[in-house]
XYZ file of N, CA, C and O in Angstrom:
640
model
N 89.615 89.107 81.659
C 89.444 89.737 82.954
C 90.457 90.867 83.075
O 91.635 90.525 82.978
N 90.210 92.080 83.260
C 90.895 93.411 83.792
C 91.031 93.065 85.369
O 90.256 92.407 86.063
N 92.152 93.653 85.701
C 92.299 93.496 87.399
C 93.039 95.298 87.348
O 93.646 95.919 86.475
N 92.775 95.499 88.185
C 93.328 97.102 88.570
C 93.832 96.971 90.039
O 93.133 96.570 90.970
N 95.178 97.373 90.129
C 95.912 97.176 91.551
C 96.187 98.567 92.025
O 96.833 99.257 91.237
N 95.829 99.116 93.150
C 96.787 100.414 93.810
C 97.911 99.920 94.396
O 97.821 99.395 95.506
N 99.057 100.008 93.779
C 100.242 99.950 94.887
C 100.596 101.080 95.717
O 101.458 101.859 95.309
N 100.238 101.196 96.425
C 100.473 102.313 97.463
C 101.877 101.970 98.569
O 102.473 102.859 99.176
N 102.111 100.943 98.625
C 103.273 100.576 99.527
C 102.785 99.918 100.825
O 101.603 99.574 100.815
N 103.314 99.743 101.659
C 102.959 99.219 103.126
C 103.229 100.137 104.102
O 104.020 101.074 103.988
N 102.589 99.873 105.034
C 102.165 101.229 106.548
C 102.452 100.385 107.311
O 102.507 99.173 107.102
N 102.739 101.174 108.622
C 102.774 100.900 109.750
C 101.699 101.580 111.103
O 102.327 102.594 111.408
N 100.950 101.552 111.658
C 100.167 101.558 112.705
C 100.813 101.155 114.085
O 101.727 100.363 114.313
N 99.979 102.028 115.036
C 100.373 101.537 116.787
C 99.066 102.607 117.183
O 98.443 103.574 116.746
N 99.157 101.584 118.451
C 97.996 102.169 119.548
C 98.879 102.338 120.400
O 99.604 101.389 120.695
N 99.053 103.702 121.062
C 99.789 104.274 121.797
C 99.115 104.515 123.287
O 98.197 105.316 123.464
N 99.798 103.571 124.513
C 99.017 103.415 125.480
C 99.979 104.355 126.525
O 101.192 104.161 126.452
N 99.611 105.099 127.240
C 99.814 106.022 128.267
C 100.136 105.409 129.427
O 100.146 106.280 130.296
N 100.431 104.248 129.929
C 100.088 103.406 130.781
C 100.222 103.737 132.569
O 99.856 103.035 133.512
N 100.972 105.245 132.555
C 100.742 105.463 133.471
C 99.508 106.131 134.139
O 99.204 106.042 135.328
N 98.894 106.770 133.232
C 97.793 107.472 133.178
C 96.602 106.532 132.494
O 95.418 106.865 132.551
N 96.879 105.799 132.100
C 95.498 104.864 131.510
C 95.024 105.423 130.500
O 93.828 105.130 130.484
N 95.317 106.180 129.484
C 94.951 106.565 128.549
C 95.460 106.490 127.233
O 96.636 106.775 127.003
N 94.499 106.051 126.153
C 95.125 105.586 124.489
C 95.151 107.121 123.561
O 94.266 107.946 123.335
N 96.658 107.040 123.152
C 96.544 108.751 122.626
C 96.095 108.193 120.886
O 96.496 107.067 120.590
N 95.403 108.871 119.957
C 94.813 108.685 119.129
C 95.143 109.770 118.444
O 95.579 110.716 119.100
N 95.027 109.902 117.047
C 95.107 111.148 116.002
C 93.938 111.664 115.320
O 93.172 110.868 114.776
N 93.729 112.860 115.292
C 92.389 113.286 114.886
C 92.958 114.543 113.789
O 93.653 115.542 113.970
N 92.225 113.892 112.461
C 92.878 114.528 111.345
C 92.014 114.866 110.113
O 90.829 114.548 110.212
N 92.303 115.297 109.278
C 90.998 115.248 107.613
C 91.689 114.293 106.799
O 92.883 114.132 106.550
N 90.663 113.710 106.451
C 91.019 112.979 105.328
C 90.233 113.077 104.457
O 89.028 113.126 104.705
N 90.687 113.125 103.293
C 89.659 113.807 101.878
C 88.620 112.762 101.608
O 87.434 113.088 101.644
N 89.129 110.992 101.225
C 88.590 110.125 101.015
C 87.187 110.223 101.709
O 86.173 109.989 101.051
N 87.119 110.585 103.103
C 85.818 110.635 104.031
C 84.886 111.296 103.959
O 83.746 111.007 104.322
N 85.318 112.414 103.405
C 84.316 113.697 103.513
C 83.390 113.399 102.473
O 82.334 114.030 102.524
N 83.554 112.486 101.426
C 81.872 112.593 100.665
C 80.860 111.907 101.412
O 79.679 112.254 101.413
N 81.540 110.480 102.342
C 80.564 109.727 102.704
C 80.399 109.572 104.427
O 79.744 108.720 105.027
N 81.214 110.684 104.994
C 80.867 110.567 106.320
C 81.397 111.857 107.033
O 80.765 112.889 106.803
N 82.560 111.934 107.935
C 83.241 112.852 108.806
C 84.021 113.735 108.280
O 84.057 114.891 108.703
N 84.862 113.240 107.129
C 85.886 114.039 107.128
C 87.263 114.061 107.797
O 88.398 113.801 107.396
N 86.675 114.525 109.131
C 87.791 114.542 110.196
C 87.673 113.410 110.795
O 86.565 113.389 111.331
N 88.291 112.372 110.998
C 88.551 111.089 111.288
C 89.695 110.639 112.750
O 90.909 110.765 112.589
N 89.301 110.283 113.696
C 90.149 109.731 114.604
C 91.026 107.953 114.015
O 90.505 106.904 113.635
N 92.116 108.247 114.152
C 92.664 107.203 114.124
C 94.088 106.329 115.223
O 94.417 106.423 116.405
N 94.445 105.751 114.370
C 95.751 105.457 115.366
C 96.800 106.508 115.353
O 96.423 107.642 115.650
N 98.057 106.326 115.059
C 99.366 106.781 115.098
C 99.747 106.016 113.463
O 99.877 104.793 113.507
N 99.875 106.512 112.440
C 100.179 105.641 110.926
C 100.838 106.457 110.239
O 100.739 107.682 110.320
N 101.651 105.768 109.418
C 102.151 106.565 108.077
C 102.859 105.455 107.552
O 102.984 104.420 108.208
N 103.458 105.634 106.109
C 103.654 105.254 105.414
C 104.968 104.681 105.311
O 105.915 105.460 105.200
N 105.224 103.164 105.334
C 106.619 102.915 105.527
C 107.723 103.311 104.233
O 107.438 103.030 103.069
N 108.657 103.810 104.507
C 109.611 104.097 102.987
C 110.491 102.908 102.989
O 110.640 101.956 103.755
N 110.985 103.256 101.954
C 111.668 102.358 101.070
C 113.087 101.169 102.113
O 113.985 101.768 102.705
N 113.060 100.227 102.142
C 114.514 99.553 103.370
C 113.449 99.570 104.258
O 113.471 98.427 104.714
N 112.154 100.400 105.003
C 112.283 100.450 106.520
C 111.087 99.978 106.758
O 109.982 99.989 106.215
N 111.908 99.280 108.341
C 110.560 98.184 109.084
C 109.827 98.807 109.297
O 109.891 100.020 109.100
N 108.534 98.008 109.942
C 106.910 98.752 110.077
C 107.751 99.046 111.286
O 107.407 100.222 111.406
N 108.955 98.773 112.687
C 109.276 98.871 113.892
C 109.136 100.544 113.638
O 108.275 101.301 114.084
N 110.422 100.880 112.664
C 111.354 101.653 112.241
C 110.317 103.046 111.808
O 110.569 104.170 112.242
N 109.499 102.849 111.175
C 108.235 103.654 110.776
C 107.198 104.036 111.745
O 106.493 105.041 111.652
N 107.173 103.486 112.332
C 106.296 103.727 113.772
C 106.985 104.404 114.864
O 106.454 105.228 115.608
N 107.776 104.147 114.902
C 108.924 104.939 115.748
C 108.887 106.045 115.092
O 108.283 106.850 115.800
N 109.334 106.719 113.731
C 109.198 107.681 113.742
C 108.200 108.485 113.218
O 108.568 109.580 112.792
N 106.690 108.124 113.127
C 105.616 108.354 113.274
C 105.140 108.919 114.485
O 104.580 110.015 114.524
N 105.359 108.161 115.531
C 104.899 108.385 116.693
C 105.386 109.928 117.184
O 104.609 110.786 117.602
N 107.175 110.123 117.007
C 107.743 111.290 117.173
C 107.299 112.635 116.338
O 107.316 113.804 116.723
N 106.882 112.070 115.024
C 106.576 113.250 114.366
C 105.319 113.767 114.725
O 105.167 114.976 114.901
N 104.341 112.898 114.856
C 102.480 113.038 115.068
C 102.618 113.524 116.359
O 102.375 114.710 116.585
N 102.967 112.787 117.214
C 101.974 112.578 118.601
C 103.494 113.139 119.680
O 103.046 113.241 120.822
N 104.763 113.444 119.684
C 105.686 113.672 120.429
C 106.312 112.633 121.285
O 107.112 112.717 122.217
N 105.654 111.505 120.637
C 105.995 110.172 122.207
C 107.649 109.349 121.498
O 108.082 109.344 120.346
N 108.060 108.901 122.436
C 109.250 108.047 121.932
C 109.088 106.668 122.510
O 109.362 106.344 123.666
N 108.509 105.740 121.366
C 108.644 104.365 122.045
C 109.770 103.759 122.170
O 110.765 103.810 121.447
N 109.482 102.913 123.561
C 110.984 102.293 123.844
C 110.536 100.709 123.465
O 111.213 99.779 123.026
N 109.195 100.793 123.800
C 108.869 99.034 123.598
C 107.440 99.318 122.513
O 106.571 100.189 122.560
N 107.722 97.828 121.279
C 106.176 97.667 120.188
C 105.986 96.383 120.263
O 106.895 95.638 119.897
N 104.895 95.907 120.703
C 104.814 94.624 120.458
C 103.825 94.322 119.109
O 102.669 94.740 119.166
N 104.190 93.739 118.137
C 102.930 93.202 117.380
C 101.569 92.780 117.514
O 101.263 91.737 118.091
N 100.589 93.714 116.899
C 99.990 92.771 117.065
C 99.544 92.124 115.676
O 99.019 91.028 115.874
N 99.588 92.405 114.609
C 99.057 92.162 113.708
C 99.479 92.612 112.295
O 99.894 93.766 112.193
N 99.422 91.828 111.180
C 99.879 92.601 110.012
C 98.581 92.070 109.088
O 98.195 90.924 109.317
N 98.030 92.694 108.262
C 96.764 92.709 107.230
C 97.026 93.428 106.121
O 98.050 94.047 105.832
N 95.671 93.252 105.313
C 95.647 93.573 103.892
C 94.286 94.901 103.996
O 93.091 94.639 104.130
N 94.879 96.294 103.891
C 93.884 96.992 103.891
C 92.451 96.429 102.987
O 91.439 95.987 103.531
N 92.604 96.535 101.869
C 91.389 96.500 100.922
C 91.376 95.551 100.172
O 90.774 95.875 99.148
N 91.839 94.206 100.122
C 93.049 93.431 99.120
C 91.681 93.076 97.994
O 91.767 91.981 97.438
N 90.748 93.731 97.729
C 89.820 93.610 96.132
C 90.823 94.726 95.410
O 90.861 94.560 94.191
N 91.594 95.759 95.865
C 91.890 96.773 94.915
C 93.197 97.449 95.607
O 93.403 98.610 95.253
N 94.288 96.781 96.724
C 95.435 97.469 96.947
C 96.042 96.268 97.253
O 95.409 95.307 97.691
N 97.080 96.263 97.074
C 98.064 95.635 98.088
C 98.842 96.010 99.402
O 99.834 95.419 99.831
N 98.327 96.907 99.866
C 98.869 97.842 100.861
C 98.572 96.958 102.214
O 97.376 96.739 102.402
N 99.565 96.369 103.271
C 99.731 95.780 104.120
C 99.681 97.037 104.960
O 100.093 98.097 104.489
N 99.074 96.940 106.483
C 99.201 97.362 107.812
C 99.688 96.668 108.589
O 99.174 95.701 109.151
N 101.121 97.244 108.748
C 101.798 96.403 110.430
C 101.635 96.992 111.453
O 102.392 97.859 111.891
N 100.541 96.564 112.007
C 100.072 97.156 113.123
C 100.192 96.756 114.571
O 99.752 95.670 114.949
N 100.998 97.925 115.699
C 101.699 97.602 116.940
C 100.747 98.334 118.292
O 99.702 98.984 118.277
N 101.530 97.946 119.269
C 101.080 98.381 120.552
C 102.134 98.959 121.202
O 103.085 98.334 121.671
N 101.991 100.060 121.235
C 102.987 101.102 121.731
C 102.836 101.444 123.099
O 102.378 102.570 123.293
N 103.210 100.491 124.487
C 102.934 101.523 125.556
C 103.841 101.990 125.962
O 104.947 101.450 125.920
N 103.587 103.217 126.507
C 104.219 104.418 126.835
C 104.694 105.278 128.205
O 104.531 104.494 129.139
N 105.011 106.061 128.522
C 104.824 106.335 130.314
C 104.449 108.283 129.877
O 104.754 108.833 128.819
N 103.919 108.764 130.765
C 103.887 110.387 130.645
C 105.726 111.150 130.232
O 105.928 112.161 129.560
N 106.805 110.248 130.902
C 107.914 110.770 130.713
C 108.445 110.613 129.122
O 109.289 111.394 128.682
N 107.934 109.643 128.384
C 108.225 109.589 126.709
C 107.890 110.810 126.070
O 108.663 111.322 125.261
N 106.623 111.398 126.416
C 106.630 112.760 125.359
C 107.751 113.594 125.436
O 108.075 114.185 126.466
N 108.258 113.646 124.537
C 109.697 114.395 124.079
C 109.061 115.603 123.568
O 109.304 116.488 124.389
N 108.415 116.033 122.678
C 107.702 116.759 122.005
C 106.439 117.105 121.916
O 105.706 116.874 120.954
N 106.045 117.877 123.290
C 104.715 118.227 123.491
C 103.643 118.965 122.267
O 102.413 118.932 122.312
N 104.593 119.705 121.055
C 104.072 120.272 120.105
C 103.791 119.505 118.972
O 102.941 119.975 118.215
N 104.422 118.187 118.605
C 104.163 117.495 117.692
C 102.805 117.506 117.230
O 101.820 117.436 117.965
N 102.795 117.611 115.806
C 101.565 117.860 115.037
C 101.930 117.206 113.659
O 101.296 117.721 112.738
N 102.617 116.401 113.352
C 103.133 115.816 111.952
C 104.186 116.738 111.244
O 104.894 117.534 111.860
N 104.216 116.548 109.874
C 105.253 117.229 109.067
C 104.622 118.213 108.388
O 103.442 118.048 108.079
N 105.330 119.443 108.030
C 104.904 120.240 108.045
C 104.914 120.071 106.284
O 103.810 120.169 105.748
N 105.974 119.852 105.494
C 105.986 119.584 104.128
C 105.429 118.790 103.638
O 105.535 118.647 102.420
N 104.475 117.817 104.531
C 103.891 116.620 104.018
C 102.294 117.310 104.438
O 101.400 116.523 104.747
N 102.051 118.647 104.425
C 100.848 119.335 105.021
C 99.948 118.885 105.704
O 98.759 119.194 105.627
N 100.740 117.653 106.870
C 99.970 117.294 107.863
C 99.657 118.126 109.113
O 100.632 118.682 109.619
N 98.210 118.346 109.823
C 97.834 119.105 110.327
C 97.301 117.941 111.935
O 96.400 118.357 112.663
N 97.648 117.255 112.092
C 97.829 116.513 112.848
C 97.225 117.463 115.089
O 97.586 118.416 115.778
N 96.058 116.136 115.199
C 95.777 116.190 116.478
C 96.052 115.532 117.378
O 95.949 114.334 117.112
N 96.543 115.863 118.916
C 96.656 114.376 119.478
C 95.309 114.207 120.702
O 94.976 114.995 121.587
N 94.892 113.233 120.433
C 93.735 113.342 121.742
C 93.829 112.032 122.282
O 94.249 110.973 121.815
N 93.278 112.391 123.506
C 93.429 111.341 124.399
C 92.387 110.597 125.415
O 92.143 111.176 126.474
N 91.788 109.395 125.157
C 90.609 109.057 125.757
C 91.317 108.147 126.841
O 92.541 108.079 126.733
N 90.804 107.531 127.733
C 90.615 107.084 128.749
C 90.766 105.557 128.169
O 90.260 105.301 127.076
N 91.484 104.517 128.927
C 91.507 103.502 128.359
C 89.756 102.298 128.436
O 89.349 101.599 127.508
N 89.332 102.398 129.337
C 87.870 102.503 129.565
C 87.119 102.771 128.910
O 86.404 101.830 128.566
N 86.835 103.925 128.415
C 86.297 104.561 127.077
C 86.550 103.949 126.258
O 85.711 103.094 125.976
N 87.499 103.995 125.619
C 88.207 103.292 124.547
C 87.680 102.003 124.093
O 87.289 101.800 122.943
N 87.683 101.117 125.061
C 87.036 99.663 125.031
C 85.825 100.064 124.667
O 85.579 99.790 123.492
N 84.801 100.724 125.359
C 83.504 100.860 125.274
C 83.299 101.010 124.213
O 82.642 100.284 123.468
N 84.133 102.529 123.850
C 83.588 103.071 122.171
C 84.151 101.668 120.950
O 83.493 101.493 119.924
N 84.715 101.269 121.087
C 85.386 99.935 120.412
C 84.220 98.899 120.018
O 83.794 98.575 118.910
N 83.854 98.496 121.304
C 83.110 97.826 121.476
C 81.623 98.089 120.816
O 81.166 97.274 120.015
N 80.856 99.329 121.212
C 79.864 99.921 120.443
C 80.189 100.097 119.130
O 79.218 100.638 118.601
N 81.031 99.923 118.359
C 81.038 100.493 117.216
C 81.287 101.787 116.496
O 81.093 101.896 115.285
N 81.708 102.741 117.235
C 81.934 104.195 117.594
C 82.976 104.617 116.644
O 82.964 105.805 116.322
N 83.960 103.776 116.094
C 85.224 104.427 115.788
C 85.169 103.926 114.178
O 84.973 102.712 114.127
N 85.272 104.452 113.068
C 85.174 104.395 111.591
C 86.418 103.940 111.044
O 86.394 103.657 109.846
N 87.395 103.822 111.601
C 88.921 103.569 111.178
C 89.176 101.730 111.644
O 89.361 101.340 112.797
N 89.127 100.997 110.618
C 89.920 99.598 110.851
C 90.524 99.340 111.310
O 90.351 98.308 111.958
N 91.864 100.097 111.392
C 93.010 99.889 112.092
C 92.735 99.619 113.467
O 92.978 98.601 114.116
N 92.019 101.025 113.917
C 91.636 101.891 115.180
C 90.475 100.194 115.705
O 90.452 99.830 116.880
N 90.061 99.803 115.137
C 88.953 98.992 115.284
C 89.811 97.783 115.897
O 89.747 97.470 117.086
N 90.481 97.252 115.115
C 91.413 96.247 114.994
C 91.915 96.463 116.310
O 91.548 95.726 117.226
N 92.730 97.412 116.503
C 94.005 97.428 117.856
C 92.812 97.788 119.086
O 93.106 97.606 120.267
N 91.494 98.295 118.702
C 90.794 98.354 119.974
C 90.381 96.900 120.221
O 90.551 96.432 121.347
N 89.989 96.350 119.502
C 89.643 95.062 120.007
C 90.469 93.834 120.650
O 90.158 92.914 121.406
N 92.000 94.345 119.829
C 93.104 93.609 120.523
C 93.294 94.189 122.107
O 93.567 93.538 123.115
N 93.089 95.424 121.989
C 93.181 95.782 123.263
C 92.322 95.335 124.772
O 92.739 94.925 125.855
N 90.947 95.635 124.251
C 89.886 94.626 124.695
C 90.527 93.178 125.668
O 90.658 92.869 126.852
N 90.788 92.609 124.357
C 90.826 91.034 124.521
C 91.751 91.058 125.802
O 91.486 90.564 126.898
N 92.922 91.758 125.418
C 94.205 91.948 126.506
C 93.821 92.078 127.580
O 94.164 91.390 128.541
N 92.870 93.191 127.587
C 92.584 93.607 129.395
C 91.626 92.739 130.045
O 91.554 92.758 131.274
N 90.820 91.919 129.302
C 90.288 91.275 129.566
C 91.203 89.957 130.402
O 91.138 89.423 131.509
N 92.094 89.802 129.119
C 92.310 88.506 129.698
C 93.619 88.416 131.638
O 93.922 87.675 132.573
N 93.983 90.503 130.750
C 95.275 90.556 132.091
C 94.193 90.197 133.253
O 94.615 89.387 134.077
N 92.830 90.681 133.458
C 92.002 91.007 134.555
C 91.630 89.631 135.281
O 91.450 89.594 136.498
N 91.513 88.369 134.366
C 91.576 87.032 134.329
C 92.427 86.386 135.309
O 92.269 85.586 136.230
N 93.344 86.995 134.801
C 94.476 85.862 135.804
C 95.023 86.422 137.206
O 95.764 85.727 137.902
């Protein structure tokens, strides 16, 4: 038996909630992998790649600052997984970032410029969000994943 592994390393993810405004800020970007078999340009979470020593906390934090301009003060977990585990070992620690309008530090943030990220930030409605979640709307796992955690949440805050 041949086995073939990508080690790519481990990531970190967050869904970045606006909470004063009710709105989930999201990244809208190219990704090469996509473009033979679908969009191309892909909405996702807030992600990148954890380096070497540093927590998924630690990586998301400064993800968030570089992409999207926000500074989290609070992440709660929700989840850590195995992207593709037939052919990577690449773990997603994936968080919930909420936020207030006063965190954007950096209204221009667009990613790194040496890492030729071209980075969007958009922003749907937390409402929306569920819906499109829910329908099936969004092509990104992650994005899938933290919408549905999100879901469950508001559901259950609305509950009690």
């Amino acid at each position: 038996v041949k086995r073939l592994v990508f080690e790519r390393g481990d990531s970190a993810a967050a869904l970045v909630h606006v909470t004063d405004r009710d709105v989930v800020v999201l990244t809208e970007q190219f990704r090469f992998p996509t473009f033979d078999k679908g969009p191309g340009i892909i909405l996702e979470p807030i992600a990148g790649s954890m380096e070497k020593g540093e927590s998924g906390e630690d990586c998301i934090r400064r993800e968030m600052l570089e992409e999207i301009g926000y500074e989290a003060r609070k992440l709660h977990k929700i989840a850590h997984f195995y992207v593709s585990p037939g052919g990577t070992s690449e773990r997603i620690f994936l968080y919930y970032a909420p936020v207030t309008t006063g965190d954007l530090v950096n209204p221009a943030a667009s990613g790194v410029a040496h890492e030729h990220e071209d980075i969007r930030r958009i922003e749907v409605p937390t409402k929306k969000f569920i819906a499109d979640t829910l329908a099936g709307r969004y092509e990104d796992a992650k994005l899938l994943v933290a919408g549905l955690w999100l879901a469950a949440n508001v559901k259950a805050k609305a509950k009690r």
